[in-house]
Amino acid sequence: GENVEQHPSTLSVQEGDSAVIKCTYSDSASNYFPWYKQELGKRPQLIIDIRSNVGEKKDQRIAVTLNKTAKHFSLHITETQPEDSAVYFCAATHQDGNKLVFGAGTILRVKS
Amino acid sequence: GAGVSQTPSNKVTEKGKYVELRCDPISGHTALYWYRQSLGQGPEFLIYFQGTGAADDSGLPNDRFFAVRPEGSVSTLKIQRTERGDSAVYLCASSFGQGSTGELFFGEGSRLTVL
């Protein structure tokens, strides 16, 4: 089955700096890669996703890149703000799959 | 409702007891998922419903865990003979359409503590 590894487990950045979180996956059939943000005590919420037919997707300050050959994908947050502080989870699945497999999460702290 | 609703938000029980956790998905969402999240970990898949049927229950850890969705809307996760290792936050999510290649809308979770 699919296995998703995520790093770093914690990341501290200064407000205004960029943050990058990386994930690798094991199943070459996976073709859908979402990122979820979970604030303390809150529910996970989708912030961006990418499908395997594109290599990069942007939405304002966040972007995701995908390297299918290497089986890894990354989340990039630019101009970080204190409200970006949260736990970020990557996940992977394939079109015929019924379950998202999540990484262990990255705690992002943005220091002001 | 406006979002996925889960009850209870917190449940403390003793080892060996029976527990039921309820999920009310977003109206019109045919797909419903149960995940379990332990401290410091990502959500771990338990079971997926498409309509009334359990399309994939491969994540249920053992036969003490069971889930139903009799009318294709509300779902109940049932845990028999609870063990301390069952302590976690149980998350429910729903989505429109089949499969998980679309946005999952999560509830706030039910925090289960087994003493």
XYZ file of N, CA and C in Angstrom:
681
model
N 0.816 -1.200 0.000
C 0.000 0.000 0.000
C 0.848 1.246 0.000
N 0.168 2.375 -0.098
C 0.848 3.667 -0.149
C 1.479 4.006 1.198
N 2.660 4.631 1.144
C 3.334 5.138 2.332
C 3.804 6.565 2.027
N 3.457 7.495 2.889
C 3.822 8.893 2.690
C 4.715 9.346 3.840
N 5.868 9.862 3.483
C 6.781 10.384 4.500
C 6.907 11.900 4.326
N 6.967 12.590 5.441
C 6.934 14.045 5.431
C 8.048 14.589 6.312
N 8.695 15.645 5.862
C 9.726 16.297 6.671
C 9.869 17.762 6.267
N 10.290 18.616 7.194
C 10.670 18.285 8.569
C 9.449 18.071 9.455
N 9.660 17.572 10.651
C 8.547 17.401 11.573
C 8.186 18.737 12.229
N 9.179 19.610 12.394
C 8.915 20.960 12.883
C 9.732 21.948 12.059
N 9.185 23.136 11.914
C 9.830 24.167 11.110
C 9.508 25.525 11.711
N 10.544 26.272 12.045
C 10.359 27.628 12.562
C 10.956 28.619 11.575
N 10.171 29.618 11.234
C 10.642 30.639 10.307
C 10.277 32.016 10.856
N 10.998 33.000 10.392
C 10.694 34.376 10.763
C 9.589 34.892 9.839
N 8.727 35.700 10.408
C 7.652 36.289 9.608
C 8.226 36.950 8.358
N 7.607 36.646 7.226
C 8.066 37.208 5.968
C 8.975 36.277 5.177
N 9.563 35.285 5.868
C 10.405 34.309 5.180
C 9.539 33.260 4.503
N 10.193 32.426 3.696
C 9.492 31.324 3.028
C 9.625 30.043 3.833
N 8.665 29.152 3.665
C 8.689 27.836 4.306
C 8.465 26.774 3.248
N 9.221 25.680 3.357
C 9.075 24.572 2.419
C 8.926 23.268 3.190
N 7.923 22.508 2.850
C 7.674 21.206 3.465
C 7.679 20.163 2.345
N 8.372 19.042 2.591
C 8.551 18.050 1.539
C 7.935 16.705 1.913
N 7.405 16.031 0.908
C 6.826 14.703 1.120
C 7.262 13.766 0.009
N 7.430 12.509 0.364
C 7.677 11.465 -0.625
C 6.573 10.418 -0.504
N 6.281 9.758 -1.605
C 5.269 8.706 -1.597
C 5.837 7.471 -2.261
N 5.205 6.340 -2.022
C 5.788 5.081 -2.495
C 5.042 4.470 -3.684
N 3.756 4.751 -3.811
C 2.938 4.099 -4.832
C 2.955 4.928 -6.124
N 3.568 4.402 -7.165
C 3.675 5.140 -8.425
C 2.310 5.365 -9.083
N 1.285 4.649 -8.626
C -0.060 4.836 -9.176
C -0.767 6.046 -8.567
N -0.230 6.594 -7.496
C -0.865 7.760 -6.859
C -0.853 8.937 -7.820
N -1.962 9.651 -7.878
C -2.048 10.762 -8.832
C -2.797 11.971 -8.283
N -3.045 11.965 -6.980
C -3.715 13.119 -6.367
C -3.045 13.401 -5.043
N -2.621 14.682 -4.857
C -1.774 15.024 -3.722
C -2.293 16.322 -3.072
N -3.091 16.199 -2.035
C -3.600 17.391 -1.355
C -2.733 17.754 -0.154
N -2.868 18.997 0.270
C -2.244 19.478 1.499
C -3.353 20.014 2.406
N -3.298 19.594 3.674
C -4.276 20.046 4.653
C -3.565 20.814 5.763
N -4.246 21.846 6.241
C -3.753 22.655 7.355
C -4.647 22.403 8.566
N -4.024 22.159 9.708
C -4.796 21.906 10.926
C -4.301 22.825 12.037
N -5.116 23.782 12.413
C -4.779 24.639 13.537
C -5.080 23.893 14.839
N -4.465 24.324 15.904
C -4.543 23.627 17.185
C -5.993 23.421 17.609
N -6.359 22.158 17.809
C -7.706 21.842 18.258
C -8.787 21.981 17.211
N -8.387 22.217 15.969
C -9.377 22.426 14.898
C -9.354 21.272 13.897
N -10.255 21.322 12.956
C -10.331 20.275 11.944
C -9.313 20.530 10.832
N -8.816 19.480 10.180
C -7.957 19.687 8.998
C -8.764 20.323 7.873
N -8.141 21.263 7.157
C -8.803 21.922 6.034
C -7.886 21.924 4.837
N -8.449 21.639 3.678
C -7.689 21.615 2.437
C -7.216 23.020 2.093
N -5.914 23.149 1.772
C -5.413 24.459 1.366
C -5.009 24.480 -0.107
N -4.543 23.365 -0.625
C -4.182 23.280 -2.025
C -4.021 21.814 -2.385
N -4.214 21.494 -3.657
C -3.982 20.121 -4.103
C -3.416 20.150 -5.516
N -2.835 19.032 -5.913
C -2.264 18.938 -7.250
C -2.514 17.538 -7.780
N -2.775 17.464 -9.070
C -2.953 16.168 -9.718
C -1.746 15.902 -10.596
N -1.564 14.633 -10.947
C -0.297 14.227 -11.552
C -0.102 14.721 -12.975
N -1.103 15.356 -13.550
C -0.934 15.833 -14.914
C -0.301 17.232 -14.976
N 0.016 17.800 -13.809
C 0.710 19.090 -13.767
C 1.884 18.991 -12.808
N 2.855 19.882 -12.989
C 4.037 19.850 -12.148
C 4.031 20.899 -11.052
N 3.182 21.920 -11.207
C 3.163 22.984 -10.227
C 1.799 23.657 -10.236
N 1.413 24.122 -9.050
C 0.148 24.844 -8.916
C 0.326 25.924 -7.865
N -0.195 27.102 -8.143
C -0.049 28.220 -7.211
C -1.411 28.781 -6.835
N -1.478 29.270 -5.594
C -2.669 29.969 -5.127
C -2.205 31.041 -4.155
N -2.044 32.221 -4.653
C -1.579 33.361 -3.864
C -0.217 33.047 -3.240
N -0.119 32.972 -1.922
C 1.189 32.763 -1.273
C 1.597 31.307 -1.179
N 0.743 30.398 -1.576
C 1.106 28.989 -1.465
C 1.234 28.355 -2.849
N 2.128 27.392 -2.931
C 2.339 26.667 -4.178
C 2.714 25.241 -3.850
N 2.421 24.348 -4.749
C 2.821 22.954 -4.597
C 3.511 22.521 -5.886
N 4.591 21.775 -5.731
C 5.306 21.216 -6.865
C 5.295 19.708 -6.765
N 5.317 19.054 -7.903
C 5.265 17.586 -7.950
C 6.325 17.073 -8.902
N 7.087 16.103 -8.436
C 8.064 15.402 -9.272
C 7.662 13.939 -9.295
N 6.981 13.530 -10.347
C 6.482 12.152 -10.418
C 7.599 11.138 -10.531
N 8.656 11.509 -11.226
C 9.769 10.578 -11.410
C 10.402 10.223 -10.065
N 10.615 11.252 -9.273
C 11.236 11.048 -7.968
C 10.219 10.691 -6.896
N 8.938 10.791 -7.215
C 7.861 10.515 -6.275
C 7.969 11.408 -5.043
N 8.100 12.702 -5.291
C 8.014 13.618 -4.175
C 7.298 14.897 -4.567
N 6.711 15.546 -3.586
C 5.991 16.783 -3.790
C 6.212 17.698 -2.595
N 6.122 18.979 -2.837
C 6.493 19.962 -1.824
C 5.469 21.092 -1.743
N 5.341 21.622 -0.536
C 4.500 22.797 -0.285
C 5.416 23.981 -0.035
N 5.130 25.076 -0.701
C 5.915 26.290 -0.546
C 4.986 27.404 -0.068
N 5.352 28.038 1.027
C 4.598 29.196 1.516
C 5.541 30.385 1.515
N 5.170 31.430 0.794
C 6.002 32.634 0.749
C 5.405 33.706 1.659
N 6.258 34.640 2.023
C 5.832 35.777 2.861
C 4.998 35.309 4.048
N 5.571 34.385 4.808
C 4.823 33.776 5.901
C 4.321 34.812 6.907
N 3.159 34.498 7.475
C 2.509 35.359 8.460
C 2.214 34.535 9.705
N 2.061 35.175 10.855
C 1.780 34.420 12.084
C 0.584 33.481 11.948
N -0.406 33.866 11.184
C -1.599 33.008 11.038
C -1.331 31.759 10.192
N -0.143 31.662 9.600
C 0.239 30.437 8.898
C 0.686 29.358 9.885
N 0.908 29.735 11.139
C 1.333 28.760 12.151
C 0.245 27.706 12.333
N 0.612 26.452 12.140
C -0.339 25.335 12.200
C 0.436 24.055 11.917
N -0.290 22.940 11.897
C 0.287 21.668 11.445
C -0.175 21.439 10.010
N 0.757 21.110 9.145
C 0.462 20.871 7.742
C 0.667 19.384 7.430
N -0.309 18.808 6.758
C -0.249 17.400 6.376
C -0.289 17.276 4.855
N 0.616 16.483 4.310
C 0.497 16.095 2.914
C -0.229 14.755 2.848
N -0.734 14.421 1.694
C -1.443 13.157 1.525
C -1.363 12.730 0.065
N -1.639 11.462 -0.164
C -1.599 10.919 -1.520
C -2.666 9.853 -1.682
N -3.180 9.747 -2.894
C -4.080 8.660 -3.238
C -4.090 8.535 -4.752
N -4.773 7.514 -5.261
C -4.910 7.412 -6.707
C -6.386 7.446 -7.068
N -6.640 7.664 -8.320
C -7.988 7.973 -8.778
C -8.989 6.900 -8.407
N -8.537 5.662 -8.412
C -9.457 4.584 -8.064
C -9.435 4.267 -6.581
N -8.654 5.038 -5.844
C -8.508 4.769 -4.427
C -9.596 5.409 -3.605
N -9.857 4.814 -2.485
C -10.886 5.316 -1.592
C -10.323 5.978 -0.362
N -9.026 5.968 -0.210
C -8.488 6.506 1.019
C -7.267 7.367 0.748
N -7.258 8.517 1.413
C -6.073 9.338 1.440
C -5.118 8.769 2.474
N -3.836 8.704 2.112
C -2.811 8.319 3.074
C -2.062 9.586 3.436
N -2.039 9.909 4.722
C -1.459 11.160 5.192
C -0.033 10.969 5.689
N 0.754 12.023 5.551
C 2.037 12.078 6.214
C 1.840 12.367 7.695
N 2.939 12.354 8.443
C 2.873 12.520 9.900
C 2.684 13.967 10.321
N 2.852 14.907 9.394
C 2.603 16.310 9.704
C 3.863 17.105 9.978
N 3.782 18.396 9.714
C 4.856 19.350 10.007
C 4.278 20.490 10.820
N 4.862 20.720 11.991
C 4.449 21.863 12.812
C 5.210 23.083 12.318
N 4.484 24.046 11.787
C 5.091 25.280 11.301
C 4.842 26.397 12.311
N 5.938 27.026 12.738
C 5.825 28.181 13.646
C 6.399 29.399 12.924
N 5.589 30.424 12.827
C 6.036 31.666 12.218
C 6.226 32.680 13.338
N 7.454 33.099 13.510
C 7.797 34.016 14.602
C 7.711 35.455 14.124
N 7.022 36.255 14.905
C 6.890 37.672 14.520
C 7.893 38.546 15.272
N -26.656 20.622 7.523
C -25.948 21.623 8.301
C -24.840 22.266 7.484
N -24.182 23.242 8.084
C -23.156 23.977 7.381
C -21.881 23.175 7.208
N -21.620 22.266 8.135
C -20.391 21.503 8.070
C -20.625 20.111 8.619
N -19.543 19.340 8.697
C -19.617 17.997 9.265
C -19.685 18.126 10.793
N -20.656 17.479 11.369
C -20.865 17.551 12.807
C -20.556 16.206 13.452
N -19.785 16.231 14.525
C -19.453 14.994 15.240
C -19.819 15.125 16.713
N -20.393 14.054 17.232
C -20.706 13.999 18.656
C -20.353 12.637 19.226
N -19.931 12.557 20.501
C -19.597 13.705 21.350
C -18.263 14.306 20.956
N -17.975 15.500 21.416
C -16.671 16.095 21.134
C -15.602 15.455 22.009
N -16.006 15.034 23.191
C -15.094 14.348 24.115
C -15.815 13.179 24.753
N -15.093 12.066 24.874
C -15.653 10.891 25.514
C -14.566 10.232 26.342
N -14.845 10.109 27.638
C -13.936 9.389 28.523
C -14.635 8.122 28.962
N -13.972 6.999 28.817
C -14.580 5.728 29.167
C -13.553 4.831 29.848
N -14.031 3.758 30.398
C -13.136 2.810 31.055
C -12.819 1.650 30.115
N -11.679 1.097 30.309
C -11.253 -0.074 29.532
C -12.331 -1.150 29.585
N -12.655 -1.695 28.413
C -13.644 -2.760 28.334
C -15.048 -2.287 27.997
N -15.284 -0.979 28.054
C -16.620 -0.465 27.775
C -16.864 -0.336 26.272
N -18.147 -0.125 25.929
C -18.578 0.050 24.545
C -18.796 1.540 24.276
N -18.385 1.980 23.082
C -18.474 3.402 22.738
C -19.083 3.563 21.351
N -19.902 4.588 21.194
C -20.437 4.965 19.884
C -20.097 6.414 19.598
N -19.594 6.663 18.405
C -19.268 8.010 17.957
C -20.109 8.307 16.719
N -20.686 9.488 16.690
C -21.637 9.827 15.633
C -21.081 10.889 14.703
N -21.416 10.754 13.410
C -21.005 11.733 12.415
C -22.196 12.110 11.547
N -22.423 13.407 11.412
C -23.473 13.927 10.555
C -22.792 14.690 9.415
N -22.763 14.132 8.210
C -21.993 14.758 7.127
C -22.721 15.955 6.520
N -22.048 16.612 5.619
C -22.662 17.708 4.888
C -23.777 17.151 4.009
N -24.911 17.827 4.018
C -26.062 17.366 3.254
C -25.714 17.223 1.775
N -26.050 16.059 1.231
C -25.787 15.814 -0.186
C -24.469 15.127 -0.477
N -23.606 15.035 0.528
C -22.338 14.331 0.325
C -22.573 12.833 0.426
N -22.231 12.117 -0.644
C -22.485 10.677 -0.650
C -21.341 9.888 -0.029
N -20.152 10.455 -0.045
C -18.986 9.755 0.491
C -18.732 10.187 1.934
N -18.441 9.213 2.783
C -18.161 9.486 4.199
C -16.990 8.635 4.641
N -16.092 9.243 5.383
C -14.859 8.588 5.822
C -14.714 8.724 7.334
N -14.136 7.702 7.928
C -13.683 7.777 9.318
C -12.155 7.647 9.319
N -11.535 8.549 10.046
C -10.094 8.521 10.263
C -9.829 8.555 11.769
N -8.652 8.089 12.155
C -8.221 8.152 13.547
C -6.905 8.916 13.589
N -6.797 9.864 14.508
C -5.592 10.676 14.612
C -5.035 10.588 16.030
N -3.869 9.989 16.129
C -3.170 9.925 17.410
C -2.290 11.156 17.545
N -1.901 11.461 18.780
C -1.132 12.669 19.056
C 0.154 12.697 18.230
N 0.358 13.784 17.503
C 1.583 13.946 16.737
C 1.634 13.163 15.438
N 0.493 12.624 15.035
C 0.444 11.828 13.806
C -0.583 12.394 12.837
N -0.483 11.971 11.590
C -1.495 12.331 10.614
C -2.714 11.442 10.740
N -3.829 11.866 10.172
C -5.023 11.019 10.194
C -4.751 9.664 9.533
N -5.278 8.618 10.156
C -5.104 7.250 9.682
C -6.466 6.727 9.227
N -6.550 6.284 7.988
C -7.810 5.825 7.408
C -8.376 4.621 8.151
N -9.679 4.656 8.395
C -10.369 3.512 8.999
C -11.340 2.872 8.014
N -12.297 3.668 7.508
C -13.366 3.101 6.688
C -13.965 4.186 5.800
N -14.478 3.752 4.636
C -15.081 4.657 3.661
C -16.448 4.112 3.262
N -17.442 4.990 3.295
C -18.788 4.654 2.847
C -19.105 5.416 1.566
N -19.723 4.733 0.639
C -20.319 5.385 -0.516
C -21.809 5.063 -0.419
N -22.584 6.057 -0.066
C -23.992 5.793 0.213
C -24.121 5.008 1.513
N -24.873 3.948 1.490
C -25.108 3.155 2.699
C -24.068 2.072 2.913
N -23.339 1.736 1.866
C -22.431 0.600 1.945
C -21.013 0.979 2.287
N -20.343 0.109 3.038
C -18.929 0.297 3.349
C -18.118 -0.174 2.151
N -17.621 0.778 1.362
C -16.889 0.434 0.148
C -15.470 -0.028 0.448
N -14.920 0.406 1.567
C -13.550 0.043 1.924
C -13.421 0.117 3.431
N -13.292 -1.029 4.068
C -13.117 -1.049 5.534
C -11.739 -1.597 5.910
N -10.808 -1.472 4.996
C -9.490 -2.078 5.188
C -8.684 -1.439 6.313
N -9.086 -0.251 6.761
C -8.340 0.410 7.814
C -8.811 0.096 9.221
N -9.920 -0.594 9.357
C -10.382 -0.950 10.702
C -9.351 -1.873 11.337
N -8.856 -1.544 12.533
C -7.730 -2.291 13.102
C -8.061 -3.725 13.511
N -9.271 -3.993 13.919
C -9.663 -5.350 14.325
C -11.184 -5.421 14.421
N -11.685 -6.581 14.803
C -13.146 -6.757 14.782
C -13.855 -6.082 15.949
N -13.131 -5.364 16.789
C -13.805 -4.583 17.830
C -14.393 -3.298 17.256
N -13.928 -2.936 16.069
C -14.367 -1.705 15.423
C -15.392 -2.034 14.335
N -16.469 -1.250 14.320
C -17.511 -1.443 13.316
C -18.162 -0.100 13.041
N -18.602 0.119 11.824
C -19.276 1.377 11.498
C -20.471 1.099 10.608
N -21.491 1.931 10.751
C -22.705 1.791 9.952
C -23.116 3.150 9.412
N -23.904 3.085 8.345
C -24.481 4.298 7.752
C -25.807 3.878 7.104
N -26.778 3.525 7.910
C -27.973 2.822 7.437
C -28.818 3.562 6.411
N -28.838 4.894 6.459
C -29.678 5.642 5.534
C -28.869 6.511 4.583
N -27.572 6.266 4.551
C -26.727 6.999 3.620
C -26.405 8.410 4.038
N -26.684 8.740 5.309
C -26.358 10.079 5.794
C -25.524 9.963 7.063
N -26.169 9.961 8.220
C -25.468 9.854 9.500
C -24.744 8.511 9.596
N -23.560 8.555 10.177
C -22.790 7.328 10.399
C -22.431 7.219 11.872
N -22.324 5.982 12.335
C -21.911 5.717 13.704
C -20.724 4.769 13.693
N -19.674 5.154 14.387
C -18.511 4.284 14.589
C -18.664 3.636 15.959
N -18.582 2.316 15.981
C -18.825 1.577 17.218
C -17.546 0.855 17.616
N -17.160 0.987 18.865
C -15.962 0.325 19.360
C -16.354 -0.509 20.575
N -16.119 -1.808 20.468
C -16.434 -2.722 21.566
C -15.193 -2.985 22.408
N -15.419 -3.297 23.677
C -14.338 -3.719 24.576
C -13.121 -2.789 24.423
N -13.353 -1.506 24.652
C -12.307 -0.516 24.405
C -11.029 -0.828 25.165
N -9.918 -0.472 24.535
C -8.588 -0.635 25.118
C -7.922 0.734 25.189
N -6.908 0.843 26.062
C -6.233 2.137 26.226
C -5.635 2.618 24.910
N -5.210 1.688 24.083
C -4.627 2.040 22.791
C -5.619 2.606 21.804
N -6.917 2.548 22.133
C -7.929 3.133 21.256
C -8.034 4.648 21.456
N -7.393 5.149 22.489
C -7.441 6.587 22.774
C -6.856 7.367 21.606
N -7.642 8.304 21.082
C -7.247 9.091 19.910
C -8.377 10.066 19.603
N -8.143 10.901 18.602
C -9.232 11.724 18.057
C -9.762 11.011 16.826
N -11.055 10.772 16.799
C -11.687 10.114 15.665
C -12.336 11.185 14.794
N -11.824 11.281 13.579
C -12.274 12.299 12.638
C -13.203 11.688 11.602
N -14.260 12.396 11.317
C -15.150 12.019 10.232
C -15.002 13.060 9.124
N -15.110 12.633 7.903
C -15.050 13.549 6.768
C -16.075 13.126 5.728
N -16.538 14.080 4.946
C -17.441 13.748 3.859
C -16.992 14.479 2.599
N -17.425 13.950 1.472
C -17.119 14.599 0.197
C -18.228 14.310 -0.792
N -18.264 15.121 -1.828
C -19.264 14.951 -2.861
C -18.693 14.045 -3.948
N -19.406 13.021 -4.311
C -18.918 12.145 -5.368
C -18.169 10.949 -4.831
N -17.625 10.167 -5.740
C -16.961 8.932 -5.356
C -15.471 9.138 -5.170
N -14.901 8.281 -4.347
C -13.466 8.296 -4.173
C -12.970 9.493 -3.381
N -11.666 9.530 -3.183
C -11.096 10.558 -2.308
C -10.239 11.535 -3.080
N -10.461 11.686 -4.384
C -9.659 12.643 -5.148
C -10.370 13.963 -5.285
N -11.046 14.336 -4.253
C -11.673 15.642 -4.152
C -11.561 16.087 -2.714
N -11.946 17.305 -2.429
C -11.776 17.835 -1.087
C -12.583 17.039 -0.066
N -11.919 16.663 1.009
C -12.586 16.079 2.153
C -12.893 17.186 3.140
N -14.119 17.213 3.634
C -14.534 18.180 4.642
C -14.582 17.434 5.970
N -13.708 17.821 6.865
C -13.598 17.131 8.142
C -14.483 17.768 9.207
N -14.893 16.916 10.154
C -15.504 17.420 11.369
C -14.433 17.802 12.372
N -14.875 18.295 13.534
C -13.940 18.717 14.573
C -13.363 17.523 15.317
N -13.970 16.373 15.145
C -13.441 15.175 15.767
C -14.095 14.842 17.099
N -13.997 13.579 17.466
C -14.409 13.099 18.793
C -13.165 12.591 19.494
N -12.821 13.232 20.593
C -11.633 12.801 21.339
C -12.038 11.704 22.309
N -11.488 10.507 22.099
C -11.791 9.363 22.951
C -10.618 9.097 23.880
N -10.909 9.025 25.159
C -9.907 8.671 26.155
C -10.373 7.430 26.882
N -9.556 6.386 26.825
C -9.874 5.132 27.501
C -8.953 4.993 28.709
N -9.559 4.982 29.875
C -8.764 4.923 31.119
C -8.441 3.490 31.534
